[in-house]
PDB file of C-alpha atoms in Angstrom:
ATOM      1  CA  MET A  88     -81.682   2.706 -17.199  1.00 43.00           C
ATOM      2  CA  ASP A  89     -82.056   2.836 -13.470  1.00 43.00           C
ATOM      3  CA  GLY A  90     -82.635   6.029 -13.440  1.00 44.00           C
ATOM      4  CA  ASP A  91     -85.949   5.142 -11.903  1.00 44.00           C
ATOM      5  CA  SER A  92     -84.637   3.191  -8.994  1.00 43.00           C
ATOM      6  CA  SER A  93     -82.131   5.865  -8.256  1.00 44.00           C
ATOM      7  CA  THR A  94     -84.705   8.749  -8.353  1.00 43.00           C
ATOM      8  CA  THR A  95     -87.048   6.646  -6.065  1.00 45.00           C
ATOM      9  CA  ASP A  96     -84.191   6.254  -3.623  1.00 46.00           C
ATOM     10  CA  ALA A  97     -83.502   9.892  -3.999  1.00 44.00           C
ATOM     11  CA  SER A  98     -86.786  10.991  -3.115  1.00 45.00           C
ATOM     12  CA  GLN A  99     -86.851   8.482  -0.134  1.00 47.00           C
ATOM     13  CA  LEU A 100     -83.775  10.376   0.908  1.00 46.00           C
ATOM     14  CA  GLY A 101     -85.354  13.799   0.538  1.00 44.00           C
ATOM     15  CA  ILE A 102     -82.421  14.720  -1.581  1.00 44.00           C
ATOM     16  CA  THR A 103     -83.477  17.178  -4.363  1.00 43.00           C
ATOM     17  CA  GLY A 104     -82.227  16.939  -7.912  1.00 40.00           C
ATOM     18  CA  GLU A 105     -79.405  19.207  -7.014  1.00 42.00           C
ATOM     19  CA  TYR A 106     -77.695  16.754  -5.142  1.00 43.00           C
ATOM     20  CA  MET A 107     -78.196  13.645  -7.213  1.00 42.00           C
ATOM     21  CA  ALA A 108     -78.317  14.799 -10.760  1.00 41.00           C
ATOM     22  CA  GLY A 109     -80.421  11.819 -11.844  1.00 41.00           C
ATOM     23  CA  SER A 110     -77.580   9.305 -12.313  1.00 40.00           C
ATOM     24  CA  HIS A 111     -75.981   6.966 -10.034  1.00 40.00           C
ATOM     25  CA  PHE A 112     -72.474   8.105 -10.022  1.00 40.00           C
ATOM     26  CA  VAL A 113     -70.991  11.458 -11.518  1.00 37.00           C
ATOM     27  CA  LEU A 114     -68.078  10.022 -13.377  1.00 39.00           C
ATOM     28  CA  ALA A 115     -65.096  12.674 -13.255  1.00 40.00           C
ATOM     29  CA  GLN A 116     -64.990  12.648 -17.229  1.00 41.00           C
ATOM     30  CA  ALA A 117     -64.747  16.564 -17.050  1.00 42.00           C
ATOM     31  CA  GLN A 118     -68.542  16.970 -18.026  1.00 41.00           C
ATOM     32  CA  ASP A 119     -68.229  20.171 -16.804  1.00 43.00           C
ATOM     33  CA  GLY A 120     -65.567  21.984 -18.805  1.00 42.00           C
ATOM     34  CA  ASP A 121     -64.823  24.107 -16.034  1.00 43.00           C
ATOM     35  CA  GLU A 122     -62.948  21.781 -13.574  1.00 42.00           C
ATOM     36  CA  GLY A 123     -60.090  20.593 -15.675  1.00 40.00           C
ATOM     37  CA  LEU A 124     -58.443  19.125 -12.733  1.00 43.00           C
ATOM     38  CA  ASN A 125     -60.977  16.199 -11.934  1.00 42.00           C
ATOM     39  CA  ASP A 126     -58.852  12.936 -11.889  1.00 43.00           C
ATOM     40  CA  HIS A 127     -60.216   9.889 -13.105  1.00 42.00           C
ATOM     41  CA  GLU A 128     -62.104   7.914 -10.752  1.00 45.00           C
ATOM     42  CA  ASP A 129     -60.215   5.280  -9.009  1.00 43.00           C
ATOM     43  CA  GLY A 130     -61.630   2.501 -10.532  1.00 43.00           C
ATOM     44  CA  ASP A 131     -65.039   3.346  -9.682  1.00 45.00           C
ATOM     45  CA  GLY A 132     -66.563   2.890 -13.358  1.00 45.00           C
ATOM     46  CA  SER A 133     -68.838   0.504 -12.004  1.00 48.00           C
ATOM     47  CA  LYS A 134     -72.316   1.429 -13.370  1.00 47.00           C
ATOM     48  CA  ASP A 135     -74.010  -1.101 -11.545  1.00 53.00           C
ATOM     49  CA  ASN A 136     -77.362  -0.328 -10.176  1.00 64.00           C
ATOM     50  CA  LEU A 137     -76.877   1.355  -6.640  1.00 66.00           C
ATOM     51  CA  ARG A 138     -78.710  -0.950  -4.285  1.00 73.00           C
ATOM     52  CA  GLU A 139     -80.347  -0.135  -1.134  1.00 71.00           C
ATOM     53  CA  GLN A 140     -77.322  -1.265   0.723  1.00 72.00           C
ATOM     54  CA  ASP A 141     -75.089   0.850  -0.974  1.00 76.00           C
ATOM     55  CA  ILE A 142     -76.798   4.343  -0.434  1.00 86.00           C
ATOM     56  CA  TYR A 143     -77.065   3.627   3.141  1.00 89.00           C
ATOM     57  CA  LEU A 144     -74.657   2.695   5.866  1.00 90.00           C
ATOM     58  CA  PRO A 145     -75.254  -0.669   7.470  1.00 91.00           C
ATOM     59  CA  ILE A 146     -78.221  -0.652  10.026  1.00 91.00           C
ATOM     60  CA  ALA A 147     -76.457  -2.982  12.309  1.00 92.00           C
ATOM     61  CA  ASN A 148     -73.781  -0.190  12.801  1.00 92.00           C
ATOM     62  CA  VAL A 149     -76.256   2.595  12.954  1.00 92.00           C
ATOM     63  CA  ALA A 150     -78.165   0.875  15.658  1.00 91.00           C
ATOM     64  CA  ARG A 151     -75.309   0.226  17.652  1.00 91.00           C
ATOM     65  CA  ILE A 152     -74.240   3.539  17.781  1.00 91.00           C
ATOM     66  CA  MET A 153     -77.815   4.433  18.551  1.00 90.00           C
ATOM     67  CA  LYS A 154     -78.111   2.148  21.410  1.00 89.00           C
ATOM     68  CA  ASN A 155     -74.702   3.345  23.130  1.00 88.00           C
ATOM     69  CA  ALA A 156     -76.043   6.951  22.947  1.00 87.00           C
ATOM     70  CA  ILE A 157     -79.184   6.369  24.827  1.00 84.00           C
ATOM     71  CA  PRO A 158     -79.484   5.221  28.304  1.00 80.00           C
ATOM     72  CA  GLN A 159     -79.074   1.615  28.903  1.00 78.00           C
ATOM     73  CA  THR A 160     -82.432   0.504  29.417  1.00 77.00           C
ATOM     74  CA  GLY A 161     -83.880   2.197  26.258  1.00 78.00           C
ATOM     75  CA  LYS A 162     -85.135   0.366  23.518  1.00 83.00           C
ATOM     76  CA  ILE A 163     -85.388   1.280  19.682  1.00 87.00           C
ATOM     77  CA  ALA A 164     -88.218   0.883  17.248  1.00 88.00           C
ATOM     78  CA  LYS A 165     -87.342  -0.761  14.234  1.00 89.00           C
ATOM     79  CA  ASP A 166     -88.748   1.803  11.760  1.00 89.00           C
ATOM     80  CA  ALA A 167     -86.718   4.239  14.035  1.00 89.00           C
ATOM     81  CA  LYS A 168     -83.622   2.530  13.058  1.00 91.00           C
ATOM     82  CA  GLU A 169     -84.500   2.332   9.433  1.00 91.00           C
ATOM     83  CA  CYS A 170     -85.216   6.202   9.321  1.00 91.00           C
ATOM     84  CA  VAL A 171     -82.016   7.004  11.190  1.00 92.00           C
ATOM     85  CA  GLN A 172     -80.267   5.301   8.551  1.00 92.00           C
ATOM     86  CA  GLU A 173     -81.653   7.481   5.826  1.00 92.00           C
ATOM     87  CA  CYS A 174     -81.040  10.555   8.031  1.00 91.00           C
ATOM     88  CA  VAL A 175     -77.319   9.699   8.071  1.00 92.00           C
ATOM     89  CA  SER A 176     -77.074   9.446   4.254  1.00 92.00           C
ATOM     90  CA  GLU A 177     -78.834  12.502   4.119  1.00 90.00           C
ATOM     91  CA  PHE A 178     -76.349  14.133   6.595  1.00 91.00           C
ATOM     92  CA  ILE A 179     -73.353  12.972   4.541  1.00 92.00           C
ATOM     93  CA  SER A 180     -74.568  14.107   1.418  1.00 90.00           C
ATOM     94  CA  PHE A 181     -75.497  17.636   3.119  1.00 87.00           C
ATOM     95  CA  ILE A 182     -72.034  18.094   4.649  1.00 87.00           C
ATOM     96  CA  THR A 183     -70.099  16.994   1.392  1.00 87.00           C
ATOM     97  CA  SER A 184     -72.039  19.436  -0.770  1.00 84.00           C
ATOM     98  CA  GLU A 185     -72.014  22.396   1.386  1.00 79.00           C
ATOM     99  CA  PRO A 186     -68.241  22.870   1.640  1.00 74.00           C
ATOM    100  CA  LEU A 187     -67.806  21.502  -2.001  1.00 74.00           C
ATOM    101  CA  LYS A 188     -69.961  24.468  -3.208  1.00 77.00           C
ATOM    102  CA  LEU A 189     -67.640  26.823  -1.333  1.00 81.00           C
ATOM    103  CA  TYR A 190     -64.589  25.397  -2.491  1.00 79.00           C
ATOM    104  CA  LEU A 191     -65.757  25.507  -6.318  1.00 81.00           C
ATOM    105  CA  GLN A 192     -66.699  29.055  -5.738  1.00 84.00           C
ATOM    106  CA  LYS A 193     -62.974  29.950  -4.554  1.00 86.00           C
ATOM    107  CA  PHE A 194     -61.570  27.619  -6.979  1.00 84.00           C
ATOM    108  CA  ARG A 195     -63.361  29.507  -9.932  1.00 85.00           C
ATOM    109  CA  GLU A 196     -62.250  32.686  -8.402  1.00 85.00           C
ATOM    110  CA  ALA A 197     -58.575  31.366  -8.461  1.00 84.00           C
ATOM    111  CA  MET A 198     -58.605  30.145 -11.875  1.00 81.00           C
ATOM    112  CA  LYS A 199     -59.668  33.652 -12.965  1.00 77.00           C
ATOM    113  CA  GLY A 200     -56.326  34.854 -11.690  1.00 66.00           C
ATOM    114  CA  GLU A 201     -53.357  35.273 -13.797  1.00 47.00           C
ATOM    115  CA  LYS A 202     -50.711  32.896 -14.638  1.00 49.00           C
ATOM    116  CA  GLY A 203     -52.240  30.501 -11.725  1.00 45.00           C
ATOM    117  CA  ILE A 204     -50.147  31.861  -8.980  1.00 42.00           C
ATOM    118  CA  SER A 205     -52.964  31.086  -6.205  1.00 41.00           C
ATOM    119  CA  THR A 206     -53.467  28.094  -4.085  1.00 43.00           C
ATOM    120  CA  VAL A 207     -57.162  27.021  -3.399  1.00 42.00           C
ATOM    121  CA  THR A 208     -57.962  25.705  -0.234  1.00 38.00           C
ATOM    122  CA  VAL A 209     -59.986  22.985   0.524  1.00 38.00           C
ATOM    123  CA  THR A 210     -62.393  23.671   3.300  1.00 37.00           C
ATOM    124  CA  GLU A 211     -63.833  21.010   5.707  1.00 37.00           C
ATOM    125  CA  GLY A 212     -67.463  22.337   6.447  1.00 39.00           C
ATOM    126  CA  MET A 213     -67.440  20.786   9.976  1.00 41.00           C
ATOM    127  CA  GLY A 214     -69.460  22.931  12.256  1.00 40.00           C
ATOM    128  CA  GLU A 215     -69.775  22.551  16.045  1.00 38.00           C
ATOM    129  CA  GLU A 216     -73.521  22.133  16.270  1.00 40.00           C
ATOM    130  CA  LEU A 217     -74.173  20.249  13.110  1.00 43.00           C
ATOM    131  CA  THR A 218     -74.825  23.655  11.077  1.00 43.00           C
ATOM    132  CA  ASP A 219     -72.758  24.238   8.172  1.00 44.00           C
ATOM    133  CA  GLU A 220     -72.280  27.904   8.834  1.00 43.00           C
ATOM    134  CA  THR A 221     -68.848  27.731  10.536  1.00 41.00           C
ATOM    135  CA  PHE A 222     -65.666  26.363   9.163  1.00 44.00           C
ATOM    136  CA  THR A 223     -62.546  24.759  10.548  1.00 44.00           C
ATOM    137  CA  ASN A 224     -58.912  25.465   9.068  1.00 44.00           C
ATOM    138  CA  PRO A 225     -58.780  25.311   5.517  1.00 45.00           C
ATOM    139  CA  LEU A 226     -56.171  23.055   3.807  1.00 44.00           C
ATOM    140  CA  PRO A 227     -54.529  23.370   0.534  1.00 47.00           C
ATOM    141  CA  ALA A 228     -54.038  20.147  -1.256  1.00 47.00           C
ATOM    142  CA  GLY A 229     -50.643  19.980  -3.311  1.00 48.00           C
ATOM    143  CA  ILE A 230     -48.783  22.683  -4.662  1.00 47.00           C
ATOM    144  CA  ILE A 231     -46.038  22.688  -7.702  1.00 47.00           C
ATOM    145  CA  THR A 232     -43.230  24.966  -6.834  1.00 46.00           C
ATOM    146  CA  ALA A 233     -41.611  27.049  -9.353  1.00 49.00           C
ATOM    147  CA  ASP A 234     -38.828  24.606 -10.139  1.00 54.00           C
ATOM    148  CA  GLY A 235     -41.699  21.990 -11.316  1.00 53.00           C
ATOM    149  CA  GLN A 236     -41.334  19.631  -8.349  1.00 54.00           C
ATOM    150  CA  GLN A 237     -44.659  18.618  -6.925  1.00 51.00           C
ATOM    151  CA  GLN A 238     -44.812  18.528  -3.323  1.00 51.00           C
ATOM    152  CA  ASN A 239     -47.730  17.557  -1.360  1.00 50.00           C
ATOM    153  CA  VAL A 240     -47.764  20.128   1.378  1.00 45.00           C
ATOM    154  CA  MET A 241     -50.443  20.413   3.722  1.00 45.00           C
ATOM    155  CA  VAL A 242     -50.457  24.124   4.823  1.00 42.00           C
ATOM    156  CA  TYR A 243     -52.841  25.143   7.689  1.00 46.00           C
ATOM    157  CA  THR A 244     -54.056  28.546   6.676  1.00 41.00           C
ATOM    158  CA  THR A 245     -56.910  30.617   8.015  1.00 45.00           C
ATOM    159  CA  SER A 246     -57.913  32.293   4.585  1.00 45.00           C
ATOM    160  CA  TYR A 247     -57.505  32.067   1.210  1.00 47.00           C
ATOM    161  CA  GLN A 248     -54.147  33.377   0.160  1.00 47.00           C
ATOM    162  CA  GLN A 249     -51.884  33.789  -2.688  1.00 52.00           C
ATOM    163  CA  ILE A 250     -48.328  32.387  -2.864  1.00 55.00           C
ATOM    164  CA  PRO A 251     -45.980  33.805  -5.420  1.00 56.00           C
ATOM    165  CA  GLY A 252     -44.139  31.349  -7.382  1.00 55.00           C
ATOM    166  CA  VAL A 253     -46.498  28.581  -7.573  1.00 51.00           C
ATOM    167  CA  GLN A 254     -47.371  27.630 -11.093  1.00 50.00           C
ATOM    168  CA  GLN A 255     -49.602  25.197 -11.112  1.00 50.00           C
ATOM    169  CA  LEU A 256     -52.280  23.396  -8.850  1.00 52.00           C
ATOM    170  CA  GLN A 257     -52.862  19.899  -8.545  1.00 49.00           C
ATOM    171  CA  PHE A 258     -54.688  17.623  -6.073  1.00 53.00           C
ATOM    172  CA  SER A 259     -53.242  14.595  -4.407  1.00 47.00           C
TER     173      SER A 259
ATOM    174  CA  MET B 148     -59.929  26.096  33.870  1.00 59.00           C
ATOM    175  CA  SER B 149     -60.379  26.014  30.083  1.00 65.00           C
ATOM    176  CA  GLY B 150     -57.007  24.385  29.513  1.00 68.00           C
ATOM    177  CA  LYS B 151     -57.947  21.187  31.845  1.00 72.00           C
ATOM    178  CA  ASN B 152     -61.456  20.858  29.943  1.00 81.00           C
ATOM    179  CA  MET B 153     -59.111  21.036  26.429  1.00 84.00           C
ATOM    180  CA  GLU B 154     -57.111  18.337  28.014  1.00 83.00           C
ATOM    181  CA  GLU B 155     -59.926  16.158  28.435  1.00 77.00           C
ATOM    182  CA  LYS B 156     -61.497  16.831  25.286  1.00 76.00           C
ATOM    183  CA  VAL B 157     -58.194  15.925  23.496  1.00 72.00           C
ATOM    184  CA  GLU B 158     -57.928  12.811  25.572  1.00 65.00           C
ATOM    185  CA  GLN B 159     -61.264  11.746  24.735  1.00 65.00           C
ATOM    186  CA  ALA B 160     -60.848  12.316  20.995  1.00 60.00           C
ATOM    187  CA  THR B 161     -57.379  10.411  21.025  1.00 59.00           C
ATOM    188  CA  ASP B 162     -59.259   7.608  22.832  1.00 54.00           C
ATOM    189  CA  ARG B 163     -61.833   7.321  20.462  1.00 64.00           C
ATOM    190  CA  LYS B 164     -59.842   6.953  17.138  1.00 72.00           C
ATOM    191  CA  ASN B 165     -62.166   4.055  16.710  1.00 80.00           C
ATOM    192  CA  ILE B 166     -64.868   4.536  14.277  1.00 82.00           C
ATOM    193  CA  SER B 167     -67.772   1.974  13.776  1.00 86.00           C
ATOM    194  CA  LEU B 168     -68.866   3.055  10.402  1.00 89.00           C
ATOM    195  CA  PRO B 169     -67.532   1.570   7.037  1.00 90.00           C
ATOM    196  CA  MET B 170     -65.697   4.431   5.578  1.00 91.00           C
ATOM    197  CA  SER B 171     -65.728   2.883   2.085  1.00 91.00           C
ATOM    198  CA  ARG B 172     -69.530   3.134   2.082  1.00 91.00           C
ATOM    199  CA  VAL B 173     -69.429   6.714   3.591  1.00 92.00           C
ATOM    200  CA  ARG B 174     -67.278   7.296   0.702  1.00 91.00           C
ATOM    201  CA  LEU B 175     -69.695   5.816  -1.848  1.00 90.00           C
ATOM    202  CA  ILE B 176     -72.510   8.119  -0.396  1.00 91.00           C
ATOM    203  CA  MET B 177     -69.986  11.174  -0.514  1.00 91.00           C
ATOM    204  CA  LYS B 178     -69.400  10.536  -4.135  1.00 90.00           C
ATOM    205  CA  SER B 179     -73.112  10.566  -4.982  1.00 88.00           C
ATOM    206  CA  SER B 180     -72.941  14.139  -4.736  1.00 85.00           C
ATOM    207  CA  PRO B 181     -72.284  15.982  -8.029  1.00 83.00           C
ATOM    208  CA  ASP B 182     -68.977  17.505  -8.715  1.00 77.00           C
ATOM    209  CA  VAL B 183     -66.988  15.453  -6.253  1.00 82.00           C
ATOM    210  CA  SER B 184     -64.202  13.737  -7.943  1.00 84.00           C
ATOM    211  CA  CYS B 185     -61.772  12.849  -5.240  1.00 87.00           C
ATOM    212  CA  ILE B 186     -61.881  13.039  -1.608  1.00 89.00           C
ATOM    213  CA  ASN B 187     -59.081  13.428   0.966  1.00 90.00           C
ATOM    214  CA  GLN B 188     -58.342  10.940   3.179  1.00 92.00           C
ATOM    215  CA  ASP B 189     -58.503  13.153   6.245  1.00 92.00           C
ATOM    216  CA  ALA B 190     -61.759  14.481   4.984  1.00 90.00           C
ATOM    217  CA  LEU B 191     -63.269  10.899   4.797  1.00 92.00           C
ATOM    218  CA  PHE B 192     -62.305  10.061   8.319  1.00 92.00           C
ATOM    219  CA  LEU B 193     -63.786  13.369   9.430  1.00 91.00           C
ATOM    220  CA  THR B 194     -66.964  12.752   8.046  1.00 91.00           C
ATOM    221  CA  THR B 195     -67.164   9.325   9.137  1.00 93.00           C
ATOM    222  CA  LYS B 196     -66.452  10.414  12.723  1.00 92.00           C
ATOM    223  CA  ALA B 197     -69.141  13.293  12.568  1.00 92.00           C
ATOM    224  CA  THR B 198     -71.655  11.044  11.058  1.00 92.00           C
ATOM    225  CA  GLU B 199     -71.192   8.621  14.191  1.00 93.00           C
ATOM    226  CA  LEU B 200     -71.619  11.818  16.552  1.00 92.00           C
ATOM    227  CA  PHE B 201     -74.463  12.971  14.627  1.00 92.00           C
ATOM    228  CA  VAL B 202     -76.365   9.614  15.074  1.00 92.00           C
ATOM    229  CA  GLN B 203     -75.640   9.853  18.875  1.00 92.00           C
ATOM    230  CA  HIS B 204     -76.834  13.304  18.973  1.00 91.00           C
ATOM    231  CA  LEU B 205     -79.982  12.622  16.963  1.00 90.00           C
ATOM    232  CA  ALA B 206     -80.916   9.179  18.819  1.00 89.00           C
ATOM    233  CA  LEU B 207     -80.107  10.915  22.309  1.00 87.00           C
ATOM    234  CA  SER B 208     -81.939  14.200  21.610  1.00 88.00           C
ATOM    235  CA  SER B 209     -85.023  12.406  20.523  1.00 88.00           C
ATOM    236  CA  TYR B 210     -85.003  10.071  23.169  1.00 85.00           C
ATOM    237  CA  LYS B 211     -84.883  12.957  25.510  1.00 83.00           C
ATOM    238  CA  ASN B 212     -87.664  15.008  23.948  1.00 81.00           C
ATOM    239  CA  GLY B 213     -89.932  11.951  23.286  1.00 77.00           C
ATOM    240  CA  SER B 214     -91.613   9.537  25.153  1.00 68.00           C
ATOM    241  CA  GLY B 215     -88.266   8.190  26.892  1.00 57.00           C
ATOM    242  CA  LYS B 216     -89.791   8.727  30.428  1.00 65.00           C
ATOM    243  CA  GLU B 217     -92.855   6.699  29.596  1.00 70.00           C
ATOM    244  CA  THR B 218     -92.449   3.834  27.183  1.00 73.00           C
ATOM    245  CA  ASN B 219     -88.612   3.703  27.586  1.00 79.00           C
ATOM    246  CA  THR B 220     -88.414   3.427  23.840  1.00 84.00           C
ATOM    247  CA  LEU B 221     -87.053   5.563  20.770  1.00 86.00           C
ATOM    248  CA  SER B 222     -89.734   5.380  18.143  1.00 86.00           C
ATOM    249  CA  TYR B 223     -90.207   7.332  14.671  1.00 88.00           C
ATOM    250  CA  SER B 224     -92.491  10.022  16.013  1.00 86.00           C
ATOM    251  CA  ASP B 225     -89.855  10.945  18.583  1.00 87.00           C
ATOM    252  CA  LEU B 226     -87.437  11.444  15.472  1.00 88.00           C
ATOM    253  CA  ALA B 227     -90.169  13.322  13.517  1.00 88.00           C
ATOM    254  CA  ASN B 228     -90.732  15.690  16.339  1.00 87.00           C
ATOM    255  CA  ALA B 229     -86.763  16.366  16.889  1.00 87.00           C
ATOM    256  CA  ALA B 230     -86.608  17.199  13.182  1.00 88.00           C
ATOM    257  CA  GLU B 231     -89.504  19.646  13.540  1.00 87.00           C
ATOM    258  CA  GLU B 232     -88.550  21.295  16.764  1.00 87.00           C
ATOM    259  CA  SER B 233     -84.719  21.431  16.800  1.00 87.00           C
ATOM    260  CA  GLU B 234     -83.196  23.922  14.363  1.00 85.00           C
ATOM    261  CA  THR B 235     -80.206  21.870  14.305  1.00 86.00           C
ATOM    262  CA  PHE B 236     -82.310  18.998  12.521  1.00 87.00           C
ATOM    263  CA  GLN B 237     -84.166  21.110  10.248  1.00 85.00           C
ATOM    264  CA  PHE B 238     -82.626  19.459   7.206  1.00 85.00           C
ATOM    265  CA  LEU B 239     -84.333  16.323   7.975  1.00 87.00           C
ATOM    266  CA  THR B 240     -87.814  17.545   7.755  1.00 87.00           C
ATOM    267  CA  ASP B 241     -88.239  16.274   4.415  1.00 85.00           C
ATOM    268  CA  ILE B 242     -87.536  12.798   5.025  1.00 85.00           C
ATOM    269  CA  LEU B 243     -88.852  12.681   8.513  1.00 84.00           C
ATOM    270  CA  PRO B 244     -92.571  13.638   7.727  1.00 83.00           C
ATOM    271  CA  LYS B 245     -94.831  13.185  10.715  1.00 80.00           C
ATOM    272  CA  LYS B 246     -97.019  10.123  10.155  1.00 77.00           C
ATOM    273  CA  ILE B 247    -100.790  10.565  10.066  1.00 77.00           C
ATOM    274  CA  LEU B 248    -103.671   7.927   9.885  1.00 82.00           C
ATOM    275  CA  ALA B 249    -104.824   7.813   6.310  1.00 86.00           C
ATOM    276  CA  ARG B 250    -108.421   7.932   8.170  1.00 85.00           C
ATOM    277  CA  GLU B 251    -107.568  11.070  10.049  1.00 86.00           C
ATOM    278  CA  TYR B 252    -106.262  12.692   6.644  1.00 87.00           C
ATOM    279  CA  LEU B 253    -109.352  11.899   4.910  1.00 89.00           C
ATOM    280  CA  LYS B 254    -111.572  13.331   7.690  1.00 89.00           C
ATOM    281  CA  SER B 255    -109.416  16.541   7.874  1.00 88.00           C
ATOM    282  CA  LEU B 256    -109.977  16.536   3.797  1.00 89.00           C
ATOM    283  CA  GLU B 257    -113.621  16.660   4.174  1.00 89.00           C
ATOM    284  CA  GLU B 258    -113.676  18.983   6.835  1.00 90.00           C
ATOM    285  CA  MET B 259    -111.758  21.491   4.349  1.00 90.00           C
ATOM    286  CA  GLU B 260    -114.098  20.778   1.671  1.00 89.00           C
ATOM    287  CA  LYS B 261    -117.041  21.573   3.909  1.00 88.00           C
ATOM    288  CA  VAL B 262    -115.390  24.873   4.812  1.00 86.00           C
ATOM    289  CA  ASP B 263    -115.142  25.659   1.086  1.00 86.00           C
ATOM    290  CA  ASP B 264    -118.637  24.728   0.417  1.00 84.00           C
ATOM    291  CA  ASN B 265    -120.012  27.045   3.231  1.00 83.00           C
ATOM    292  CA  LEU B 266    -118.047  30.049   1.691  1.00 75.00           C
TER     293      LEU B 266
END
């Protein structure tokens, strides 16, 4: 298996086992019985090895952004560019997993409710100063109304709320 | 006053609708987190944009705090220092360890052993 290479990469990224569960992809084949609403991955069944270029963003782009950020005359060491590349991947994983935890928590609470008359909001975990403590407006995905029609409605709410008459919940 | 500031910010935001990072790659990295099934397109765009801003922020802070004045170069140690000193970048401390020369480490090891022996 390529578990070894991915583990090595994971340790380079400083991502603990919590983030990367020892496998390349987490296929949405309902390995967790709880989330019955996982859609199938859209053609991402590729079990190819994750090459180094797959887990990092291209260094040229990263270097360009860095160059534009610092004063004109500045230079950037090569190992600095490489390590920012790794930091970036770490950052993405970090902000993906944090709001996800909140969402799953709310989702589970919602599913405990009766007859599914609840909406679950997907929050964007974007804080101002790169902390994950503040959140912007949460957005529910799609809702199915009482007459069975699905409407992909983006409703901006400020808190988790229950909407009567909504029977089921789907995600676009 | 704050209204005008908001206007400027909105202008800046709309001017910078362009992103320099490939969204497909960002999506790949997001999917490597467990339990992620599908990703909202807006969330993907936001993440990509936020990543861009993160790079700028990291580069600039490290440069300013580090040896920018003298060598005019952003080096690895500048980044490691930023990770350690700034609260914002604390989550990077694991992947940005400070580098130490092997011989210095061995020397400090020896000294620690000496202290143990003396006790």
